Amino acid sequence: MIDSAAKDTGLGLQNGTGNSLLEVRDLYKYFPLKRGLFSRVSKHVKAVDGVSFSVKEGETMGLVGESGCGKTTAGRVILRLLEPTGGAVYFRGQNVFDLSYEEMRKIRRDMQIVFQDPFSSLSPRMTVKDIINEPLLVHNYPGGKARKEKIKELMEVVGLSPSHISRYPHEFSGGQRQRIGVARALALNPSLIILDEPVSALDVSIQSQIINLLEKLQDEFALTYVFIAHDLAVVRHISDRVSVMYLGRIVENAPVDLLFNEPRHPYTKALLSATPEPDPDLARERIFLPGDVPSPVDIPSGCRFHPRCPYRIEICSEEDITLFPVGREHEVACHLHVDDKVVL
Amino acid sequence: MTFKTIWRQLRRNKLALFGLAIVVTFILMAIFAPWIAPDDPFDQNLRQSVEAPSSENPFGRDELGRDILSRVIYGSRISLTIGLISVGIGVAVGVPLGAISGYFGGIVDLLVQRLMDIMLAFPAMLLAIVLVSILGKNLTNAMIAIGIVSIPMYARLVRSSTLSIKENDFVQASKAVGRKDMGIITAHILPNLLSPIIVQSTLQVASAILWAAGLGFLGLGAQAPIPEWGAMLASGRDFIRHAPHVVFFPGLAIMITVFGLNLLGDGLRDALDPRMKL
């Protein structure tokens, strides 16, 4: 947990910046694995295993990592859709895990989420009107004509025709459905939206439309985004800063250009080397990682990446390591870079 | 979804309309029984015992020489009531129990499901007999008993559907917006439960009529001489070899009712599903 002094200063965190809208401190989420006759909890799936980051107002933070690394779980714990195992999430300086049920309901209008799957995220038995109406209804937005006008306005803002207000989700394409999801998230004028792989279920041509929409909305409504994704090209395009996640923990965190041009962590390097390069003549070093991602139930000792790391040294299998700064706003969790550690 | 849009959907489904026609016919028959029935259903005429169908008695006469057509018409009053009331009790109690159990999980789920297991551990008929014996022997109590016996079926069905529905992101989205649990259950879980409930209920009406017949046969349901389809089946059983018409017509009435309800149920299920819009 965190001491009150750190809380008061807003705690600049690792990258030494104040005025963060969202601060995640040592977030843990373990899922118990029940086994046997008496449901003994023998082991835990360590989906999120000590994640810390902060997001400044108006910024887009990309959270990347391969499937199963815990990025989606982290997003849901931040919104308390899942209860945390440990840690703290400060939203405007207030720990949301300390809030009562009622207080949490009130603060939810300020932090919203857009889901990955445009099919499962909209109830098949509700019209667009009902779907966008739900947040307004829950937070007692004036009813009647004003509310209908608001719904139509939201539809227009996200690029849907207001004349389709009485249609059902199945009458829309994937991209349009995702727009409905964005309109729902936008309905209460939130300041933070967690975008949980909002484009990875869409066709590439539609992806760019949705990305453009999200960027337009960010300018228009001064939104702060946490953009969860596994597609590096998309993340590079939209993010101001990127955190790379591996097996429940962030291994590198840097401004987007720095991360893509001077990656430090071997995992980040491997990820970047795996993205397709449009220029066929450009020779590149490709890093192939041996083996699979270890199970989040039995996390390797020492640095959790060491069994697959092509550059590992002796200490990697023995000593765990957490993020430390290696430059302005650049943090990495790797034994190879301990010598580059800087004090800010 | 308004009544008008449901009706518009239903109208396009010929089979469902046919089912609706059957159900409406039986309901009208029940309401206007005294005006439709050609004869008094209680009027015995022992000299004409188990007389075969004729132009005078189109369905023939039963073992006590009563007009079977009239008894079938009067029987619709009681049999339909049994079907609807007992299914109503099963739905009214079983659906909320199942939805709450599936949605909240944990200790609530454990308690509700073990209670249902206890009820399921007894054969349905036996449990109904016990309940009627406790409540007292009459038709109303038989309906209540059958309703109670059908609760675990709904509770289990609804629980398992709820478990899969609540995994959808739209439930998470509702939570993220700050909706309370009961609001999520009524706005998101229940509407998506409609299809399995309708299908189960239309089948359950038939079972309820037959269970009521079984109870009547044991003297725990409709008491003689009240005309009730199941009881008519039960008492006509002894004459099935030389006078099959005594069981044939009440049996046919049950079959047609169930058939009509099933067609209507399937049609309603489709009409209530926006994805099936034609």
Coordinates of C-alpha atoms in Angstrom, one line a residue:
Chain A
M1 CA 0.0 0.0 0.0
I2 CA 1.0 3.6 -0.1
D3 CA 1.8 6.1 2.6
S4 CA -0.2 9.3 2.9
A5 CA 2.7 11.6 2.1
A6 CA 3.1 10.0 -1.3
K7 CA -0.6 10.3 -1.8
D8 CA -0.6 14.0 -1.1
T9 CA 2.1 14.9 -3.6
G10 CA 0.2 13.0 -6.2
L11 CA 3.4 10.9 -6.3
G12 CA 5.2 11.6 -9.5
L13 CA 5.9 7.9 -9.8
Q14 CA 8.7 6.5 -11.8
N15 CA 8.7 9.0 -14.5
G16 CA 8.7 11.9 -12.0
T17 CA 5.8 13.8 -13.4
G18 CA 2.9 15.3 -11.4
N19 CA -0.7 16.1 -12.4
S20 CA -1.6 12.5 -13.3
L21 CA -5.2 11.7 -13.9
L22 CA -4.7 8.1 -13.2
E23 CA -2.1 6.4 -11.1
V24 CA -1.8 2.7 -10.7
R25 CA 0.4 1.5 -7.8
D26 CA 1.5 -2.1 -7.4
L27 CA -1.7 -3.5 -8.7
Y28 CA -2.2 -7.2 -8.1
K29 CA -5.0 -9.5 -9.3
Y30 CA -4.7 -13.2 -8.5
F31 CA -7.4 -15.7 -9.5
P32 CA -7.6 -18.7 -7.2
L33 CA -7.4 -22.1 -8.8
K34 CA -9.8 -24.3 -6.9
R35 CA -9.1 -28.0 -6.7
G36 CA -10.3 -31.1 -5.1
L37 CA -13.3 -32.1 -3.0
F38 CA -13.3 -29.2 -0.6
S39 CA -12.3 -26.6 -3.1
R40 CA -9.0 -26.0 -1.6
V41 CA -7.2 -23.1 -3.1
S42 CA -3.9 -24.6 -4.1
K43 CA -2.6 -22.1 -6.6
H44 CA -3.3 -18.7 -8.1
V45 CA -3.3 -17.4 -11.7
K46 CA -1.2 -14.3 -11.3
A47 CA -2.9 -12.3 -14.0
V48 CA -1.6 -8.9 -12.8
D49 CA 1.4 -9.2 -10.6
G50 CA 2.6 -5.8 -9.5
V51 CA 1.7 -3.2 -12.2
S52 CA 2.4 0.4 -11.7
F53 CA 2.0 3.3 -14.2
S54 CA 0.5 6.7 -14.4
V55 CA -1.4 8.6 -17.1
K56 CA -1.4 12.3 -17.4
E57 CA -4.5 14.3 -18.3
G58 CA -5.2 14.4 -22.0
E59 CA -2.6 11.7 -22.7
T60 CA -2.9 8.4 -24.4
M61 CA -1.1 5.5 -22.8
G62 CA -0.6 2.4 -24.8
L63 CA -0.5 -0.9 -22.9
V64 CA 0.9 -3.6 -25.1
G65 CA 1.7 -7.3 -24.6
E66 CA 0.8 -10.6 -26.1
S67 CA -2.4 -12.5 -25.3
G68 CA -2.7 -13.6 -21.7
C69 CA -0.2 -11.1 -20.3
G70 CA -2.9 -9.6 -18.1
K71 CA -3.5 -6.3 -19.9
T72 CA -7.2 -6.7 -20.1
T73 CA -7.5 -7.9 -16.5
A74 CA -5.5 -4.8 -15.4
G75 CA -8.0 -2.6 -17.3
R76 CA -10.9 -4.2 -15.6
V77 CA -9.4 -4.1 -12.1
I78 CA -8.7 -0.3 -12.6
L79 CA -12.4 0.2 -13.2
R80 CA -13.3 -2.2 -10.4
L81 CA -15.2 -4.5 -12.7
L82 CA -13.0 -7.1 -10.9
E83 CA -12.0 -6.6 -7.3
P84 CA -8.2 -6.2 -6.8
T85 CA -6.0 -8.6 -4.8
G86 CA -3.8 -5.7 -3.8
G87 CA -2.5 -2.3 -4.8
A88 CA -4.1 1.1 -5.3
V89 CA -5.6 3.0 -8.2
Y90 CA -5.6 6.8 -7.8
F91 CA -8.1 8.6 -9.9
R92 CA -7.7 12.4 -9.5
G93 CA -5.7 11.6 -6.4
Q94 CA -8.4 9.4 -4.8
N95 CA -7.9 5.7 -4.3
V96 CA -10.9 4.1 -6.0
F97 CA -10.4 0.9 -4.0
D98 CA -11.2 2.9 -0.8
L99 CA -14.6 4.0 -2.2
S100 CA -17.9 2.6 -1.0
Y101 CA -20.3 1.0 -3.5
E102 CA -22.3 4.2 -3.8
E103 CA -19.2 6.5 -4.2
M104 CA -17.9 4.1 -6.8
R105 CA -21.1 4.3 -8.7
K106 CA -20.8 8.1 -8.8
I107 CA -17.2 8.1 -10.0
R108 CA -18.0 5.6 -12.7
R109 CA -19.4 8.4 -14.9
D110 CA -15.9 9.8 -15.1
M111 CA -14.2 6.6 -16.1
Q112 CA -15.5 4.4 -18.9
I113 CA -14.5 1.5 -21.0
V114 CA -14.9 0.4 -24.6
F115 CA -14.7 -3.4 -25.1
Q116 CA -12.9 -5.5 -27.7
D117 CA -15.7 -7.6 -28.9
P118 CA -18.4 -5.5 -30.6
F119 CA -20.8 -8.5 -30.6
S120 CA -20.7 -9.5 -26.9
S121 CA -20.6 -5.9 -25.7
L122 CA -24.1 -5.0 -26.9
S123 CA -27.2 -6.8 -25.7
P124 CA -28.9 -8.3 -28.7
R125 CA -32.3 -7.4 -27.2
M126 CA -31.8 -3.7 -26.8
T127 CA -32.1 -1.0 -29.5
V128 CA -29.3 1.5 -30.0
K129 CA -31.5 3.9 -28.1
D130 CA -31.8 1.7 -25.1
I131 CA -28.0 0.9 -25.2
I132 CA -26.9 4.6 -25.3
N133 CA -29.7 5.5 -22.9
E134 CA -28.5 3.1 -20.1
P135 CA -25.7 5.3 -18.7
L136 CA -28.1 8.4 -18.9
L137 CA -30.8 6.4 -17.1
V138 CA -28.5 5.2 -14.3
H139 CA -27.2 8.7 -13.6
N140 CA -30.6 10.4 -13.8
Y141 CA -30.0 12.5 -16.9
P142 CA -33.2 14.5 -17.6
G143 CA -35.7 12.2 -19.3
G144 CA -38.2 12.6 -22.1
K145 CA -37.3 14.7 -25.1
A146 CA -34.0 16.1 -23.8
R147 CA -32.7 12.6 -23.4
K148 CA -33.7 11.5 -26.8
E149 CA -32.0 14.5 -28.3
K150 CA -28.9 13.7 -26.3
I151 CA -28.9 10.1 -27.6
K152 CA -29.2 11.4 -31.2
E153 CA -26.5 13.9 -30.6
L154 CA -24.2 11.1 -29.3
M155 CA -24.9 9.0 -32.3
E156 CA -24.0 11.8 -34.6
V157 CA -20.8 12.5 -32.7
V158 CA -19.6 8.9 -33.3
G159 CA -20.6 9.0 -36.9
L160 CA -23.9 7.0 -36.8
S161 CA -27.0 8.2 -38.5
P162 CA -29.6 9.3 -35.8
S163 CA -32.3 7.8 -37.9
H164 CA -31.1 4.4 -36.9
I165 CA -32.0 5.0 -33.3
S166 CA -34.5 2.2 -33.1
R167 CA -32.4 -0.5 -34.7
Y168 CA -30.9 -3.5 -33.0
P169 CA -27.2 -4.3 -32.8
H170 CA -27.5 -7.2 -35.3
E171 CA -28.5 -4.7 -38.0
F172 CA -25.1 -3.0 -37.8
S173 CA -21.6 -3.9 -39.0
G174 CA -18.7 -4.6 -36.7
G175 CA -17.4 -1.1 -37.1
Q176 CA -20.8 0.5 -36.5
R177 CA -21.3 -1.6 -33.4
Q178 CA -18.0 -0.4 -32.1
R179 CA -19.2 3.1 -32.6
I180 CA -22.3 2.4 -30.5
G181 CA -20.0 1.1 -27.8
V182 CA -18.0 4.4 -28.0
A183 CA -21.2 6.4 -27.8
R184 CA -22.2 4.6 -24.7
A185 CA -18.9 5.2 -23.1
L186 CA -19.1 8.9 -24.1
A187 CA -22.6 9.5 -22.8
L188 CA -21.7 10.7 -19.4
N189 CA -18.8 12.9 -20.5
P190 CA -16.0 10.9 -18.8
S191 CA -12.5 12.1 -18.6
L192 CA -10.9 8.7 -18.8
I193 CA -11.7 5.9 -21.2
I194 CA -10.1 2.5 -21.1
L195 CA -10.0 1.2 -24.6
D196 CA -9.7 -2.6 -24.3
E197 CA -8.4 -3.6 -27.8
P198 CA -11.1 -1.5 -29.4
V199 CA -10.0 -2.3 -33.0
S200 CA -8.5 -5.7 -32.9
A201 CA -11.8 -7.4 -33.8
L202 CA -12.3 -5.2 -36.9
D203 CA -11.1 -5.3 -40.5
V204 CA -8.0 -3.2 -41.2
S205 CA -9.9 -0.6 -43.2
I206 CA -12.4 -0.2 -40.4
Q207 CA -9.7 -0.1 -37.8
S208 CA -8.3 3.2 -39.2
Q209 CA -11.8 4.7 -39.2
I210 CA -12.3 3.9 -35.5
I211 CA -8.8 5.1 -34.6
N212 CA -9.5 8.4 -36.4
L213 CA -12.8 8.7 -34.5
L214 CA -11.1 8.1 -31.2
E215 CA -8.5 10.7 -31.9
K216 CA -11.1 13.2 -33.0
L217 CA -13.1 12.6 -29.8
Q218 CA -10.0 12.9 -27.7
D219 CA -9.4 16.4 -29.1
E220 CA -13.1 17.4 -28.9
F221 CA -13.8 16.2 -25.3
A222 CA -10.3 16.4 -23.8
L223 CA -10.3 12.7 -23.1
T224 CA -7.6 10.6 -21.5
Y225 CA -7.1 7.2 -22.9
V226 CA -5.6 3.9 -21.7
F227 CA -5.2 2.1 -25.0
I228 CA -4.8 -1.7 -24.5
A229 CA -3.7 -3.5 -27.6
H230 CA -1.3 -6.0 -29.1
D231 CA -1.0 -4.4 -32.5
L232 CA 2.2 -2.3 -32.3
A233 CA 1.5 -0.3 -35.4
V234 CA -1.8 0.9 -34.0
V235 CA -0.3 1.7 -30.6
R236 CA 2.5 3.6 -32.2
H237 CA 0.0 5.7 -34.1
I238 CA -2.3 6.7 -31.3
S239 CA -0.2 6.6 -28.1
D240 CA 1.9 9.3 -26.4
R241 CA 3.5 6.8 -24.1
V242 CA 3.7 3.1 -24.2
S243 CA 4.1 0.4 -21.4
V244 CA 5.1 -3.1 -22.5
M245 CA 3.6 -5.8 -20.4
Y246 CA 4.9 -9.3 -20.0
L247 CA 3.4 -12.0 -17.8
G248 CA 1.5 -9.7 -15.4
R249 CA 4.1 -7.0 -15.1
I250 CA 5.3 -3.9 -17.0
V251 CA 8.8 -4.5 -18.3
E252 CA 9.4 -1.2 -20.1
N253 CA 7.7 2.2 -20.2
A254 CA 8.7 5.1 -22.4
P255 CA 7.4 7.9 -24.6
V256 CA 6.3 6.3 -27.9
D257 CA 9.2 7.5 -30.1
L258 CA 11.8 6.6 -27.6
L259 CA 10.3 3.1 -27.1
F260 CA 10.1 2.4 -30.8
N261 CA 13.6 3.9 -31.7
E262 CA 15.6 2.9 -28.6
P263 CA 14.0 -0.1 -27.0
R264 CA 16.0 -1.3 -24.0
H265 CA 14.2 -4.5 -22.8
P266 CA 15.0 -7.6 -24.8
Y267 CA 11.2 -8.4 -24.9
T268 CA 10.4 -5.0 -26.3
K269 CA 13.1 -5.5 -28.9
A270 CA 11.7 -8.9 -29.8
L271 CA 8.2 -7.5 -30.1
L272 CA 9.3 -4.7 -32.3
S273 CA 11.4 -7.0 -34.5
A274 CA 8.3 -9.1 -35.1
T275 CA 6.3 -6.3 -36.7
P276 CA 6.1 -6.4 -40.5
E277 CA 8.3 -3.9 -42.2
P278 CA 6.9 -2.2 -45.3
D279 CA 10.3 -1.7 -47.0
P280 CA 11.6 -5.1 -48.2
D281 CA 15.1 -3.9 -48.8
L282 CA 15.5 -2.7 -45.3
A283 CA 17.6 -5.3 -43.5
R284 CA 16.7 -6.0 -40.0
E285 CA 17.8 -8.1 -37.1
R286 CA 15.0 -10.3 -36.1
I287 CA 14.9 -11.8 -32.6
F288 CA 13.1 -15.1 -32.2
L289 CA 12.1 -16.0 -28.7
P290 CA 12.4 -19.7 -27.9
G291 CA 9.5 -21.5 -26.2
D292 CA 6.1 -20.2 -25.1
V293 CA 5.0 -17.7 -22.5
P294 CA 5.2 -19.5 -19.2
S295 CA 2.0 -20.1 -17.3
P296 CA 0.9 -17.3 -15.0
V297 CA 0.4 -19.9 -12.4
D298 CA 4.1 -20.8 -12.1
I299 CA 6.0 -17.6 -12.8
P300 CA 9.7 -18.2 -13.4
S301 CA 12.1 -17.3 -10.6
G302 CA 14.3 -14.2 -11.0
C303 CA 13.4 -12.1 -14.0
R304 CA 10.2 -13.5 -15.3
F305 CA 11.5 -13.2 -18.9
H306 CA 14.8 -15.0 -18.4
P307 CA 13.8 -18.5 -19.7
R308 CA 13.1 -16.9 -23.2
C309 CA 15.6 -14.1 -23.1
P310 CA 18.4 -14.4 -25.7
Y311 CA 20.7 -12.1 -23.7
R312 CA 20.3 -13.5 -20.3
I313 CA 23.1 -13.5 -17.8
E314 CA 23.7 -15.4 -14.6
I315 CA 21.8 -13.0 -12.3
C316 CA 18.6 -13.1 -14.4
S317 CA 17.5 -16.5 -13.1
E318 CA 18.3 -15.6 -9.5
E319 CA 17.1 -12.1 -8.8
D320 CA 13.8 -10.5 -9.6
I321 CA 13.8 -7.0 -11.0
T322 CA 11.3 -4.2 -11.1
L323 CA 11.2 -1.0 -13.2
F324 CA 13.9 1.6 -12.7
P325 CA 14.6 4.8 -14.7
V326 CA 17.2 4.7 -17.4
G327 CA 16.5 8.2 -18.7
R328 CA 14.0 10.9 -18.7
E329 CA 10.6 9.2 -18.7
H330 CA 12.2 5.9 -19.7
E331 CA 12.0 3.0 -17.4
V332 CA 13.0 -0.6 -17.8
A333 CA 13.0 -3.8 -15.8
C334 CA 16.1 -5.6 -17.0
H335 CA 19.4 -6.7 -15.3
L336 CA 21.3 -5.8 -18.4
H337 CA 20.6 -2.1 -18.0
V338 CA 21.3 -1.8 -14.2
D339 CA 24.4 0.2 -15.0
D340 CA 22.4 2.8 -17.0
K341 CA 20.3 3.5 -13.9
V342 CA 19.8 7.2 -13.4
V343 CA 18.6 9.1 -10.4
L344 CA 16.0 11.6 -11.2
Chain B
M1 CA -40.6 -4.1 -27.6
T2 CA -44.2 -3.2 -27.8
F3 CA -47.2 -5.5 -28.2
K4 CA -47.7 -4.2 -31.7
T5 CA -44.3 -5.2 -33.0
I6 CA -44.6 -8.6 -31.4
W7 CA -47.9 -9.1 -33.1
R8 CA -46.5 -7.9 -36.4
Q9 CA -43.8 -10.5 -36.1
L10 CA -46.1 -13.3 -35.0
R11 CA -48.6 -12.6 -37.8
R12 CA -46.0 -13.6 -40.4
N13 CA -45.5 -17.0 -38.8
K14 CA -48.3 -19.2 -40.1
L15 CA -47.6 -22.1 -37.7
A16 CA -47.6 -19.7 -34.7
L17 CA -50.9 -18.3 -35.9
F18 CA -52.3 -21.8 -36.1
G19 CA -51.1 -22.5 -32.6
L20 CA -52.6 -19.2 -31.4
A21 CA -55.9 -20.2 -33.0
I22 CA -55.9 -23.5 -31.2
V23 CA -55.1 -22.0 -27.9
V24 CA -57.7 -19.2 -28.3
T25 CA -60.3 -21.8 -29.3
F26 CA -59.7 -23.9 -26.2
I27 CA -59.9 -20.8 -24.0
L28 CA -63.2 -19.7 -25.6
M29 CA -64.4 -23.2 -25.1
A30 CA -63.6 -23.1 -21.5
I31 CA -65.3 -19.7 -21.0
F32 CA -68.4 -20.5 -22.9
A33 CA -68.7 -24.2 -21.8
P34 CA -72.3 -24.0 -20.5
W35 CA -73.5 -22.6 -23.8
I36 CA -71.5 -24.9 -26.1
A37 CA -71.8 -28.2 -24.3
P38 CA -74.7 -30.2 -25.8
D39 CA -75.5 -32.1 -22.6
D40 CA -75.0 -31.9 -18.8
P41 CA -71.5 -33.3 -18.0
F42 CA -72.7 -34.8 -14.8
D43 CA -75.8 -36.4 -16.1
Q44 CA -75.4 -40.2 -15.7
N45 CA -77.2 -42.7 -17.9
L46 CA -76.0 -46.1 -16.9
R47 CA -77.9 -48.0 -19.5
Q48 CA -75.8 -46.2 -22.1
S49 CA -72.5 -46.9 -20.4
V50 CA -69.4 -46.7 -22.7
E51 CA -71.6 -46.3 -25.7
A52 CA -69.6 -45.7 -28.9
P53 CA -69.7 -42.3 -30.7
S54 CA -72.9 -41.7 -32.6
S55 CA -74.7 -38.8 -34.2
E56 CA -76.4 -38.1 -30.9
N57 CA -73.1 -38.2 -28.8
P58 CA -70.3 -37.4 -31.2
F59 CA -67.6 -38.5 -28.7
G60 CA -69.6 -41.3 -27.2
R61 CA -70.4 -41.9 -23.6
D62 CA -68.2 -42.8 -20.6
E63 CA -68.5 -45.7 -18.1
L64 CA -71.3 -43.9 -16.3
G65 CA -73.1 -43.0 -19.5
R66 CA -72.1 -39.3 -19.4
D67 CA -71.7 -37.4 -22.6
I68 CA -67.9 -37.3 -23.3
L69 CA -68.1 -34.2 -25.6
S70 CA -69.7 -32.2 -22.8
R71 CA -67.1 -33.5 -20.3
V72 CA -64.2 -32.6 -22.6
I73 CA -65.6 -29.1 -23.1
Y74 CA -66.1 -28.6 -19.3
G75 CA -62.8 -30.3 -18.6
S76 CA -61.0 -27.6 -20.6
R77 CA -61.9 -25.1 -17.8
I78 CA -60.1 -27.1 -15.2
S79 CA -57.2 -28.5 -17.2
L80 CA -56.2 -25.1 -18.7
T81 CA -56.4 -23.5 -15.3
I82 CA -54.1 -26.3 -13.9
G83 CA -51.7 -25.8 -16.7
L84 CA -51.5 -22.0 -16.5
I85 CA -51.5 -21.7 -12.7
S86 CA -48.9 -24.3 -12.0
V87 CA -46.6 -23.1 -14.7
G88 CA -47.2 -19.5 -13.4
I89 CA -46.1 -20.6 -10.0
G90 CA -43.0 -22.4 -11.4
V91 CA -42.0 -19.4 -13.4
A92 CA -42.7 -16.8 -10.8
V93 CA -40.6 -18.5 -8.2
G94 CA -38.1 -20.5 -10.3
V95 CA -36.9 -17.8 -12.6
P96 CA -35.9 -15.2 -10.0
L97 CA -34.3 -17.9 -7.9
G98 CA -32.3 -19.2 -10.8
A99 CA -31.3 -15.7 -12.0
I100 CA -30.1 -14.6 -8.6
S101 CA -28.3 -17.9 -8.0
G102 CA -26.5 -17.7 -11.3
Y103 CA -25.8 -14.0 -11.3
F104 CA -24.4 -13.7 -7.8
G105 CA -22.8 -17.1 -7.5
G106 CA -20.9 -18.0 -4.3
I107 CA -22.8 -18.8 -1.1
V108 CA -26.2 -17.7 -2.5
D109 CA -25.8 -20.0 -5.5
L110 CA -24.7 -22.8 -3.2
L111 CA -27.7 -22.5 -0.9
V112 CA -30.3 -22.2 -3.7
Q113 CA -28.9 -25.0 -5.7
R114 CA -28.7 -27.4 -2.8
L115 CA -32.3 -26.6 -2.0
M116 CA -33.2 -27.4 -5.6
D117 CA -31.2 -30.6 -5.4
I118 CA -33.2 -31.6 -2.3
M119 CA -36.4 -31.0 -4.2
L120 CA -35.1 -32.9 -7.2
A121 CA -34.0 -35.8 -5.1
F122 CA -37.7 -36.8 -4.7
P123 CA -39.5 -38.1 -7.7
A124 CA -41.7 -35.2 -8.9
M125 CA -44.9 -37.2 -8.4
L126 CA -44.0 -38.3 -4.9
L127 CA -43.2 -34.8 -3.9
A128 CA -46.5 -33.5 -5.3
I129 CA -48.3 -36.2 -3.4
V130 CA -46.5 -35.2 -0.2
L131 CA -47.3 -31.5 -0.7
V132 CA -51.0 -32.2 -1.4
S133 CA -51.3 -34.4 1.6
I134 CA -49.8 -31.5 3.7
L135 CA -51.8 -28.7 2.1
G136 CA -55.1 -30.7 2.0
K137 CA -56.8 -32.6 -0.8
N138 CA -58.3 -30.3 -3.4
L139 CA -57.7 -29.0 -6.8
T140 CA -56.2 -25.7 -5.8
N141 CA -53.7 -27.4 -3.7
A142 CA -52.9 -29.8 -6.5
M143 CA -52.1 -26.9 -8.7
I144 CA -49.9 -25.3 -6.1
A145 CA -48.1 -28.6 -5.5
I146 CA -47.4 -29.1 -9.2
G147 CA -46.2 -25.5 -9.4
I148 CA -43.8 -26.1 -6.5
V149 CA -42.5 -29.3 -8.0
S150 CA -41.7 -27.5 -11.3
I151 CA -39.7 -24.8 -9.5
P152 CA -36.3 -26.6 -9.6
M153 CA -36.6 -27.2 -13.3
Y154 CA -36.9 -23.4 -13.9
A155 CA -34.3 -22.6 -11.4
R156 CA -31.7 -24.9 -13.0
L157 CA -32.5 -23.9 -16.5
V158 CA -32.4 -20.2 -15.7
R159 CA -29.3 -20.5 -13.6
S160 CA -27.3 -22.2 -16.4
S161 CA -28.5 -19.6 -19.0
T162 CA -27.6 -16.8 -16.6
L163 CA -24.1 -18.1 -16.1
S164 CA -23.5 -17.8 -19.9
I165 CA -25.3 -14.5 -20.3
K166 CA -23.4 -12.8 -17.5
E167 CA -20.1 -13.5 -19.2
N168 CA -21.0 -11.1 -22.0
D169 CA -19.3 -7.7 -22.1
F170 CA -22.7 -5.9 -22.1
V171 CA -23.1 -7.0 -18.5
Q172 CA -19.7 -5.6 -17.7
A173 CA -20.5 -2.4 -19.6
S174 CA -23.7 -2.0 -17.5
K175 CA -21.6 -2.5 -14.4
A176 CA -19.0 0.0 -15.6
V177 CA -21.8 2.5 -16.1
G178 CA -22.8 2.1 -12.4
R179 CA -26.0 0.1 -12.7
K180 CA -27.0 -1.9 -9.7
D181 CA -27.1 -5.7 -9.7
M182 CA -30.9 -5.9 -9.7
G183 CA -31.0 -3.4 -12.6
I184 CA -28.6 -5.5 -14.5
I185 CA -30.6 -8.7 -13.9
T186 CA -33.9 -7.1 -15.0
A187 CA -32.5 -5.1 -17.9
H188 CA -29.9 -7.5 -19.3
I189 CA -30.2 -11.0 -17.9
L190 CA -34.0 -11.6 -18.0
P191 CA -34.7 -10.4 -21.6
N192 CA -32.0 -12.7 -22.8
L193 CA -33.6 -15.6 -20.8
L194 CA -36.9 -15.4 -22.6
S195 CA -36.3 -18.1 -25.2
P196 CA -35.5 -21.0 -22.9
I197 CA -38.3 -20.0 -20.5
I198 CA -40.9 -19.9 -23.2
V199 CA -39.9 -23.3 -24.6
Q200 CA -39.8 -24.9 -21.2
S201 CA -43.1 -23.4 -20.2
T202 CA -45.1 -24.6 -23.2
L203 CA -43.8 -28.1 -22.6
Q204 CA -44.5 -27.7 -18.9
V205 CA -48.2 -27.0 -19.4
A206 CA -48.6 -30.5 -20.8
S207 CA -46.7 -32.1 -18.0
A208 CA -48.8 -30.1 -15.5
I209 CA -52.0 -31.4 -16.9
L210 CA -50.8 -35.0 -16.8
W211 CA -49.5 -34.6 -13.3
A212 CA -52.8 -33.2 -12.2
A213 CA -54.4 -36.2 -13.8
G214 CA -52.1 -38.5 -11.8
L215 CA -53.0 -36.7 -8.6
G216 CA -56.6 -36.9 -9.6
F217 CA -56.2 -40.6 -10.2
L218 CA -54.9 -41.0 -6.6
G219 CA -57.8 -39.0 -5.3
L220 CA -55.6 -36.0 -4.6
G221 CA -56.5 -33.7 -7.4
A222 CA -59.8 -33.1 -9.2
Q223 CA -62.4 -35.1 -7.3
A224 CA -65.0 -37.1 -9.1
P225 CA -67.4 -36.3 -10.7
I226 CA -65.6 -33.0 -11.7
P227 CA -64.7 -33.4 -15.4
E228 CA -60.9 -33.0 -15.9
W229 CA -59.0 -34.4 -18.8
G230 CA -56.4 -36.2 -16.9
A231 CA -58.9 -37.7 -14.5
M232 CA -61.0 -38.8 -17.5
L233 CA -58.0 -40.5 -19.0
A234 CA -57.3 -42.3 -15.7
S235 CA -60.8 -43.6 -15.2
G236 CA -61.3 -44.6 -18.8
R237 CA -58.1 -46.6 -18.7
D238 CA -60.0 -49.8 -17.7
F239 CA -62.2 -49.7 -20.8
I240 CA -59.4 -49.1 -23.3
R241 CA -59.8 -52.5 -25.0
H242 CA -63.5 -52.6 -25.8
A243 CA -64.3 -48.8 -25.6
P244 CA -61.2 -46.9 -26.6
H245 CA -63.2 -43.7 -27.3
V246 CA -63.5 -43.1 -23.5
V247 CA -59.7 -42.3 -23.3
F248 CA -59.2 -41.3 -26.9
F249 CA -61.1 -37.9 -26.8
P250 CA -59.7 -36.5 -23.5
G251 CA -56.3 -37.7 -24.7
L252 CA -56.8 -35.9 -28.0
A253 CA -57.8 -32.7 -26.2
I254 CA -54.6 -32.8 -24.2
M255 CA -52.5 -33.4 -27.3
I256 CA -54.1 -30.7 -29.3
T257 CA -53.7 -28.2 -26.5
V258 CA -50.1 -29.0 -26.0
F259 CA -49.5 -28.9 -29.8
G260 CA -51.1 -25.5 -30.0
L261 CA -49.1 -24.2 -27.1
N262 CA -45.9 -25.5 -28.5
L263 CA -46.5 -23.8 -31.9
L264 CA -47.5 -20.6 -30.2
G265 CA -44.5 -20.8 -27.9
D266 CA -42.0 -21.3 -30.8
G267 CA -43.6 -18.4 -32.6
L268 CA -43.4 -16.2 -29.6
R269 CA -39.8 -17.1 -29.0
D270 CA -39.0 -16.0 -32.5
A271 CA -41.2 -12.9 -32.4
L272 CA -39.5 -11.8 -29.2
D273 CA -36.0 -12.2 -30.6
P274 CA -35.0 -9.1 -32.5
R275 CA -32.4 -11.1 -34.5
M276 CA -35.2 -13.2 -36.1
K277 CA -36.8 -10.1 -37.6
L278 CA -37.9 -11.0 -41.1

